[in-house]
Coordinates of C-alpha atoms in Angstrom, one line a residue:
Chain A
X1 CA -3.7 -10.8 -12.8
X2 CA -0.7 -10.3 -9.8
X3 CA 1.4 -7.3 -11.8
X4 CA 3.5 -7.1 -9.2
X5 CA 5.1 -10.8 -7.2
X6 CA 7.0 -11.3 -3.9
X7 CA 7.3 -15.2 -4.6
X8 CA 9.0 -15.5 -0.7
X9 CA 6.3 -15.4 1.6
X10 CA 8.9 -15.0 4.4
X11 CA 12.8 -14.6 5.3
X12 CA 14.5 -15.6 8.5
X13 CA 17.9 -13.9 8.8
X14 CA 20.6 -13.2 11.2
X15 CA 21.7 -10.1 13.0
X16 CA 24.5 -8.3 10.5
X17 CA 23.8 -10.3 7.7
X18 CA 22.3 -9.4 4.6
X19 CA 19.0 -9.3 3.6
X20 CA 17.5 -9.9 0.3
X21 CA 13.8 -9.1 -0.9
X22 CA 13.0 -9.7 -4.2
X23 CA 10.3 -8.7 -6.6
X24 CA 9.3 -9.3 -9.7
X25 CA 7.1 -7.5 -12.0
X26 CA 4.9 -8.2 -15.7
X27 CA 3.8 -4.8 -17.1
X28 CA 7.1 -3.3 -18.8
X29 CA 4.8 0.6 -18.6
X30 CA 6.0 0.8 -15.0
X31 CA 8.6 3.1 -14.4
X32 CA 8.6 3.7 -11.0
X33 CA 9.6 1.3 -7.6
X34 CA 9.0 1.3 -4.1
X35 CA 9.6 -0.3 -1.2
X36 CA 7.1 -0.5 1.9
X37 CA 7.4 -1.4 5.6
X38 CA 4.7 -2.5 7.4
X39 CA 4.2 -3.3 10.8
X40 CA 1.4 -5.5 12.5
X41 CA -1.9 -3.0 13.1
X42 CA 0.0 -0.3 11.0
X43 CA 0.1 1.6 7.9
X44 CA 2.8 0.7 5.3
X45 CA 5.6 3.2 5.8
X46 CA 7.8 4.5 2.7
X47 CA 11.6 2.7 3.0
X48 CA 13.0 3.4 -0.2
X49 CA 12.5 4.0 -4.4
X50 CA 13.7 3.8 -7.6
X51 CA 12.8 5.3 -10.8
X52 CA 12.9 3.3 -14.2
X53 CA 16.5 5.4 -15.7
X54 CA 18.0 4.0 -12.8
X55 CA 19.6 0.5 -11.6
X56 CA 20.8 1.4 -8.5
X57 CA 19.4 3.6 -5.4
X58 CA 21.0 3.6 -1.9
X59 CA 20.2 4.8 1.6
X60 CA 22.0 3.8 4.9
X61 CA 21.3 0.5 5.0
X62 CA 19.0 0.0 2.2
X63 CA 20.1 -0.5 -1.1
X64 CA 17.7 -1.1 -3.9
X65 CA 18.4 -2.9 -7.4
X66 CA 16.5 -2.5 -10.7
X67 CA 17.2 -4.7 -13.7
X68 CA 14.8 -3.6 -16.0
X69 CA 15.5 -6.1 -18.8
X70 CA 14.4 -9.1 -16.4
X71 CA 11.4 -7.1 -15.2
X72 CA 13.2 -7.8 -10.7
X73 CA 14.3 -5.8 -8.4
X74 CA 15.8 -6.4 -5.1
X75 CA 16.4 -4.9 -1.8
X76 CA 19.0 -5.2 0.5
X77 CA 19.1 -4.3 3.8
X78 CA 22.9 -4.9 5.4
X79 CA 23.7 -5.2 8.4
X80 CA 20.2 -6.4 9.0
X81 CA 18.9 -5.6 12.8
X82 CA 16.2 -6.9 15.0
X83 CA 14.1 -3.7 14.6
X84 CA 14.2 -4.5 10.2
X85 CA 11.0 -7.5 11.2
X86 CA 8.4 -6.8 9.5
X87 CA 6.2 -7.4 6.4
X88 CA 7.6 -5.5 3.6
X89 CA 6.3 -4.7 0.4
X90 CA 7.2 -3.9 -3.4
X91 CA 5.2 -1.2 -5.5
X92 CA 5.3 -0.2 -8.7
X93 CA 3.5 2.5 -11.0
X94 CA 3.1 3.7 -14.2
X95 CA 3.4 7.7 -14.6
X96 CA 0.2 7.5 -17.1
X97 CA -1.9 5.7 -14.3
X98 CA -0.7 7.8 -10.9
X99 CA -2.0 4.5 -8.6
X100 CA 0.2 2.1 -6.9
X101 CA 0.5 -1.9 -7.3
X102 CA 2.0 -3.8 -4.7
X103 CA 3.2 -7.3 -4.3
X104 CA 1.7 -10.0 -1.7
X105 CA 4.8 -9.0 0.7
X106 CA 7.8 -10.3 2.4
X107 CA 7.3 -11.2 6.4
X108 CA 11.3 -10.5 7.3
X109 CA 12.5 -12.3 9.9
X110 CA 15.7 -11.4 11.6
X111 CA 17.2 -12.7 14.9
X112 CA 19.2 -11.7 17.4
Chain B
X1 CA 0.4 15.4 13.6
X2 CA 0.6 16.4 10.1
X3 CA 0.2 12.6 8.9
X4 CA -3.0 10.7 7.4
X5 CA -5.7 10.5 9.4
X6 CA -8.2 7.7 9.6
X7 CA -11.1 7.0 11.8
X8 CA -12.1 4.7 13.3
X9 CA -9.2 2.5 14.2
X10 CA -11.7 -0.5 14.7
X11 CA -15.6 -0.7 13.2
X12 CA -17.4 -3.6 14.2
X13 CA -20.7 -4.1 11.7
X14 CA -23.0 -6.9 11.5
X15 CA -24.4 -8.0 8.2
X16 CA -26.7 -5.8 6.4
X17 CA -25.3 -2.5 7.6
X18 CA -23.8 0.2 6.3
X19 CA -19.7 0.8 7.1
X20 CA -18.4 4.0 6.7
X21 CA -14.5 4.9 6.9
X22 CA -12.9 8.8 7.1
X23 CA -9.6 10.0 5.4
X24 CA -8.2 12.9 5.9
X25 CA -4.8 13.5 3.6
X26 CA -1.7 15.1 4.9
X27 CA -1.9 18.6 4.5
X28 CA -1.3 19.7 1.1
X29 CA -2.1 16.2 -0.7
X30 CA -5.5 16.5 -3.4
X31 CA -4.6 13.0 -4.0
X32 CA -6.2 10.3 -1.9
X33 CA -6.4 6.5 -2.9
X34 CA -7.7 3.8 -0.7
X35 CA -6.1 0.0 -0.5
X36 CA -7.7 -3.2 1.1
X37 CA -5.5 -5.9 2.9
X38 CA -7.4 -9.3 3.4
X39 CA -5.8 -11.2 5.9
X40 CA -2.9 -13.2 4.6
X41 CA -2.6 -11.2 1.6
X42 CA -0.9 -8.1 0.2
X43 CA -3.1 -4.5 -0.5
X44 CA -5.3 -4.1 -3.4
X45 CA -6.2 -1.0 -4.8
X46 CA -9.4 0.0 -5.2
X47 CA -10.3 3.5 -5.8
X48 CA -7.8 6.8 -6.9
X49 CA -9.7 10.4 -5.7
X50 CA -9.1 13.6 -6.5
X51 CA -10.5 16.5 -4.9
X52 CA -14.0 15.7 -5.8
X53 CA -13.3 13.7 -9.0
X54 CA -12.8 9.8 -9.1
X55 CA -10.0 9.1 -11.1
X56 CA -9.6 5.3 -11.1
X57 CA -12.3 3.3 -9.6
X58 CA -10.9 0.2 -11.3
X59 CA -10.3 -1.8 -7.9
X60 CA -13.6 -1.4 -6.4
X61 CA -16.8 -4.1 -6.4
X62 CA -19.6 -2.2 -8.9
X63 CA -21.8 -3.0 -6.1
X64 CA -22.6 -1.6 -2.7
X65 CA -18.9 0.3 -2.4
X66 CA -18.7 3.9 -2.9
X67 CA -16.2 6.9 -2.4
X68 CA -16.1 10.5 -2.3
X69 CA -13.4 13.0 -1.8
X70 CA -15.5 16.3 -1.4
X71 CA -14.3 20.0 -1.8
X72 CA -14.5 20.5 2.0
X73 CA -14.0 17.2 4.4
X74 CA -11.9 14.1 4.7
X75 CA -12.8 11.2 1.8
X76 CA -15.1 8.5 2.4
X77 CA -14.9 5.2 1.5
X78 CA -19.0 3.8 2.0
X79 CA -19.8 0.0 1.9
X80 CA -23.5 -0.7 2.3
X81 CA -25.1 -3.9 3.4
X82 CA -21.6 -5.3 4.3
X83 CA -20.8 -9.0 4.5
X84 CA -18.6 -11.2 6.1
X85 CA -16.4 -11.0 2.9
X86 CA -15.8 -7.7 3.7
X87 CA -13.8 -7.8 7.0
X88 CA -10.9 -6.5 5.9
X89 CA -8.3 -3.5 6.7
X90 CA -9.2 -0.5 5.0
X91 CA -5.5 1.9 4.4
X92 CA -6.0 5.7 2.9
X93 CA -3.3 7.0 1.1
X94 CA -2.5 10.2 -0.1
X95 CA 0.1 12.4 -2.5
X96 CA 1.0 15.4 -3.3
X97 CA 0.9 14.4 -6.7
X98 CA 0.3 11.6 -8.8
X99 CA 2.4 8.4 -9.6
X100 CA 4.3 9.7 -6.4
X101 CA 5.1 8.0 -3.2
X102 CA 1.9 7.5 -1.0
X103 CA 1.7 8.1 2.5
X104 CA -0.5 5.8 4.2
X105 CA -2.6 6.2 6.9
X106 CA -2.7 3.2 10.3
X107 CA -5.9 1.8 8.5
X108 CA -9.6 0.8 9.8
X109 CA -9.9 -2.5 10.9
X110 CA -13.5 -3.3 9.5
X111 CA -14.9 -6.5 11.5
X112 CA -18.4 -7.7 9.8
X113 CA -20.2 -10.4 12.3

């Protein structure tokens, strides 16, 4: 049972475009998003997050989008930059179960 | 380095034996979870510790996998009589609280032959 889906295996983008990464997500008790990094042989790094009373949390670059009614968020990353390849990751929790779910992931591609 | 710790990077097994893989949370963190990535796919959870007490162990096979986050020590995540299906990489994670962003250690690359 995948709670949490990344239906785009991958993403090839340009240098200074936009990026988009969507998820999508089944169990309506989570109330809390995040976003992961992840590059080849190591951990998952934090990028960004988003709690459930929100629709909307930015950072630099990063921009994430919560629409709660169609159970999808989405993260943008503009300008996009060589250094932004990389695997990335949505996660979502439930405050009553403290453990995170993640989606299958995003392998981001962009090029110079 | 205040991050998580894990060790050992790499741990080559052959069937039968017994793997066993070290976490030690960032400073401050009681809450420790580990995650398994098969290649090609995204991480599963499989076991939510704190200090001494498993919390969730709703991820984990019933058999031959075991974990332990003791008073004093990093947390141990113990597979015995491992199999091929078992290669896998092995991330720790830990909070200061729960339902809170993780911090995740590089991982143990487990290789069973």
């Amino acid at each position: 049972d995948q709670q949490v889906k990344q239906n785009s295996p991958s993403l090839s983008v340009q240098e200074g475009r936009i990026s988009i990464l969507n998820c999508d997500y089944t169990n309506s008790m989570f109330d809390y998003f995040l976003w992961y990094k992840k590059y080849p042989a190591e951990g998952p790094t934090f990028l960004i997050s988003i709690s459930s009373i929100k629709d909307k949390n930015e950072d630099g670059r990063f921009t994430v989008f919560l629409n709660k009614s169609a159970k999808h968020l989405s993260l943008h990353i503009v300008p996009s930059q060589p250094g932004d390849s990389a695997v990335y990751f949505c996660a979502a929790s439930a405050s009553n179960t403290g453990k995170l779910i993640f989606g299958q992931g995003t392998t981001l591609q962009v090029k110079p | 380095n205040a991050g998580v710790m894990q060790n050992p990077r790499h741990l080559v097994r052959r069937r039968g034996q017994e793997a066993r893989l070290r976490c030690s949370p960032m400073k401050g963190h009681s809450h420790v979870y580990w995650y398994r990535q098969l290649p090609e796919e995204g991480l599963k959870f499989m076991v939510y510790l704190q200090k001494e007490n498993i919390i969730d162990e709703s991820g984990m096979p019933k058999e031959r996998f075991s974990a332990e986050f003791p008073k004093e020590g990093p947390s141990i995540l113990r597979i015995q009589q491992v199999v091929r299906g078992d290669s896998a990489a092995y991330f720790c994670a830990s909070s200061h609280d729960s339902a809170e962003k993780l911090f995740f250690g590089s991982g143990t690359q487990l290789s069973v032959l």
